[in-house]
PDB file of C-alpha atoms in Angstrom:
ATOM      1  CA  MET A1329       0.000   0.000   0.000  1.00 77.00           C
ATOM      2  CA  GLN A1330       1.311   3.440  -0.813  1.00 84.00           C
ATOM      3  CA  LEU A1331       2.257   5.690   2.090  1.00 87.00           C
ATOM      4  CA  ILE A1332      -0.120   8.437   0.952  1.00 87.00           C
ATOM      5  CA  THR A1333      -3.042   6.008   1.020  1.00 86.00           C
ATOM      6  CA  LEU A1334      -1.990   4.612   4.377  1.00 87.00           C
ATOM      7  CA  TYR A1335      -1.714   8.091   5.884  1.00 89.00           C
ATOM      8  CA  ALA A1336      -5.150   9.062   4.523  1.00 88.00           C
ATOM      9  CA  LEU A1337      -6.701   5.951   6.059  1.00 87.00           C
ATOM     10  CA  LYS A1338      -5.137   6.467   9.476  1.00 88.00           C
ATOM     11  CA  SER A1339      -5.851  10.203   9.632  1.00 92.00           C
ATOM     12  CA  ASP A1340      -9.630   9.808   9.231  1.00 91.00           C
ATOM     13  CA  GLU A1341     -11.310   8.025  12.155  1.00 93.00           C
ATOM     14  CA  LYS A1342     -14.292   6.817  10.101  1.00 93.00           C
ATOM     15  CA  MET A1343     -12.078   5.323   7.400  1.00 93.00           C
ATOM     16  CA  HIS A1344      -9.932   3.631  10.007  1.00 92.00           C
ATOM     17  CA  ARG A1345     -12.999   2.155  11.747  1.00 94.00           C
ATOM     18  CA  PHE A1346     -14.480   1.006   8.418  1.00 95.00           C
ATOM     19  CA  LEU A1347     -11.190  -0.670   7.537  1.00 93.00           C
ATOM     20  CA  LYS A1348     -11.183  -2.531  10.861  1.00 93.00           C
ATOM     21  CA  GLU A1349     -14.782  -3.670  10.369  1.00 95.00           C
ATOM     22  CA  ASN A1350     -14.217  -4.730   6.741  1.00 94.00           C
ATOM     23  CA  SER A1351     -10.744  -6.218   6.698  1.00 92.00           C
ATOM     24  CA  GLU A1352     -11.060  -7.480   3.111  1.00 94.00           C
ATOM     25  CA  TRP A1353     -10.261  -3.926   2.040  1.00 93.00           C
ATOM     26  CA  TYR A1354      -6.680  -4.375   3.299  1.00 91.00           C
ATOM     27  CA  LYS A1355      -6.123  -6.908   0.525  1.00 92.00           C
ATOM     28  CA  ASN A1356      -7.829  -4.754  -2.105  1.00 91.00           C
ATOM     29  CA  LEU A1357      -5.878  -1.635  -1.193  1.00 91.00           C
ATOM     30  CA  ASN A1358      -2.561  -3.489  -0.959  1.00 90.00           C
ATOM     31  CA  ARG A1359      -2.989  -4.962  -4.424  1.00 91.00           C
ATOM     32  CA  ASN A1360      -4.069  -1.746  -6.110  1.00 89.00           C
ATOM     33  CA  SER A1361      -4.078   1.731  -4.596  1.00 83.00           C
ATOM     34  CA  GLY A1362      -6.550   2.715  -7.322  1.00 87.00           C
ATOM     35  CA  ASN A1363      -9.208   0.981  -5.240  1.00 91.00           C
ATOM     36  CA  TYR A1364      -9.041   3.851  -2.749  1.00 92.00           C
ATOM     37  CA  GLN A1365     -11.920   5.731  -4.405  1.00 93.00           C
ATOM     38  CA  THR A1366     -14.049   2.576  -4.349  1.00 94.00           C
ATOM     39  CA  PHE A1367     -13.168   2.157  -0.679  1.00 94.00           C
ATOM     40  CA  VAL A1368     -14.271   5.734   0.080  1.00 93.00           C
ATOM     41  CA  LYS A1369     -17.568   5.211  -1.780  1.00 94.00           C
ATOM     42  CA  ALA A1370     -18.252   1.983   0.148  1.00 95.00           C
ATOM     43  CA  MET A1371     -17.483   3.709   3.449  1.00 94.00           C
ATOM     44  CA  LYS A1372     -19.769   6.635   2.655  1.00 94.00           C
ATOM     45  CA  LYS A1373     -22.530   4.258   1.634  1.00 94.00           C
ATOM     46  CA  GLN A1374     -22.286   2.211   4.840  1.00 94.00           C
ATOM     47  CA  TYR A1375     -22.058   5.204   7.178  1.00 93.00           C
ATOM     48  CA  LYS A1376     -24.584   7.222   5.139  1.00 90.00           C
ATOM     49  CA  LEU A1377     -22.261  10.166   4.513  1.00 90.00           C
ATOM     50  CA  ASN A1378     -23.488  10.977   1.022  1.00 90.00           C
ATOM     51  CA  PRO A1379     -25.212  14.341   0.502  1.00 91.00           C
ATOM     52  CA  THR A1380     -28.563  12.684  -0.204  1.00 91.00           C
ATOM     53  CA  ASP A1381     -28.329  10.711   3.049  1.00 89.00           C
ATOM     54  CA  LYS A1382     -27.503  13.873   4.986  1.00 89.00           C
ATOM     55  CA  ILE A1383     -30.475  15.724   3.478  1.00 94.00           C
ATOM     56  CA  SER A1384     -32.748  12.800   4.211  1.00 92.00           C
ATOM     57  CA  GLY A1385     -31.559  12.731   7.824  1.00 90.00           C
ATOM     58  CA  ALA A1386     -32.157  16.461   8.186  1.00 93.00           C
ATOM     59  CA  LEU A1387     -35.686  16.126   6.788  1.00 94.00           C
ATOM     60  CA  ASP A1388     -36.385  13.276   9.202  1.00 93.00           C
ATOM     61  CA  ASN A1389     -35.208  15.439  12.088  1.00 93.00           C
ATOM     62  CA  LEU A1390     -37.444  18.325  10.965  1.00 94.00           C
ATOM     63  CA  ASP A1391     -40.397  15.958  10.712  1.00 94.00           C
ATOM     64  CA  LEU A1392     -39.709  14.670  14.217  1.00 94.00           C
ATOM     65  CA  ILE A1393     -39.466  18.192  15.620  1.00 94.00           C
ATOM     66  CA  SER A1394     -42.705  19.273  13.938  1.00 94.00           C
ATOM     67  CA  THR A1395     -44.477  16.173  15.280  1.00 94.00           C
ATOM     68  CA  VAL A1396     -43.259  16.904  18.804  1.00 95.00           C
ATOM     69  CA  ILE A1397     -44.375  20.536  18.556  1.00 94.00           C
ATOM     70  CA  GLU A1398     -47.834  19.514  17.333  1.00 93.00           C
ATOM     71  CA  THR A1399     -48.106  17.003  20.173  1.00 93.00           C
ATOM     72  CA  VAL A1400     -47.197  19.619  22.755  1.00 92.00           C
ATOM     73  CA  LYS A1401     -49.893  22.012  21.479  1.00 82.00           C
TER      74      LYS A1401
END
C-alpha cells in the first residue's frame, strides 16, 4: 500500500474504523491503490455520509421536531 493512502486511512477516524470492520479492504488496497476511491464510496454508503443521506436525515429530524411541537400544542 502506498504511504499516501496509508496516511489518509489512518488520519480519518471513520475510514480507520471502516477498515477494521471490513478487513477485506486491506487486501484490495494493498494490491491496487486505485481501489481507494471505491473504498471511500463503500465507506460513505455504509455510514450514510453521502449528501442525499444527509439531506434525508435532516428532513427526518425536521419531521420529528414538527411532530413533537404539534403534540405539545
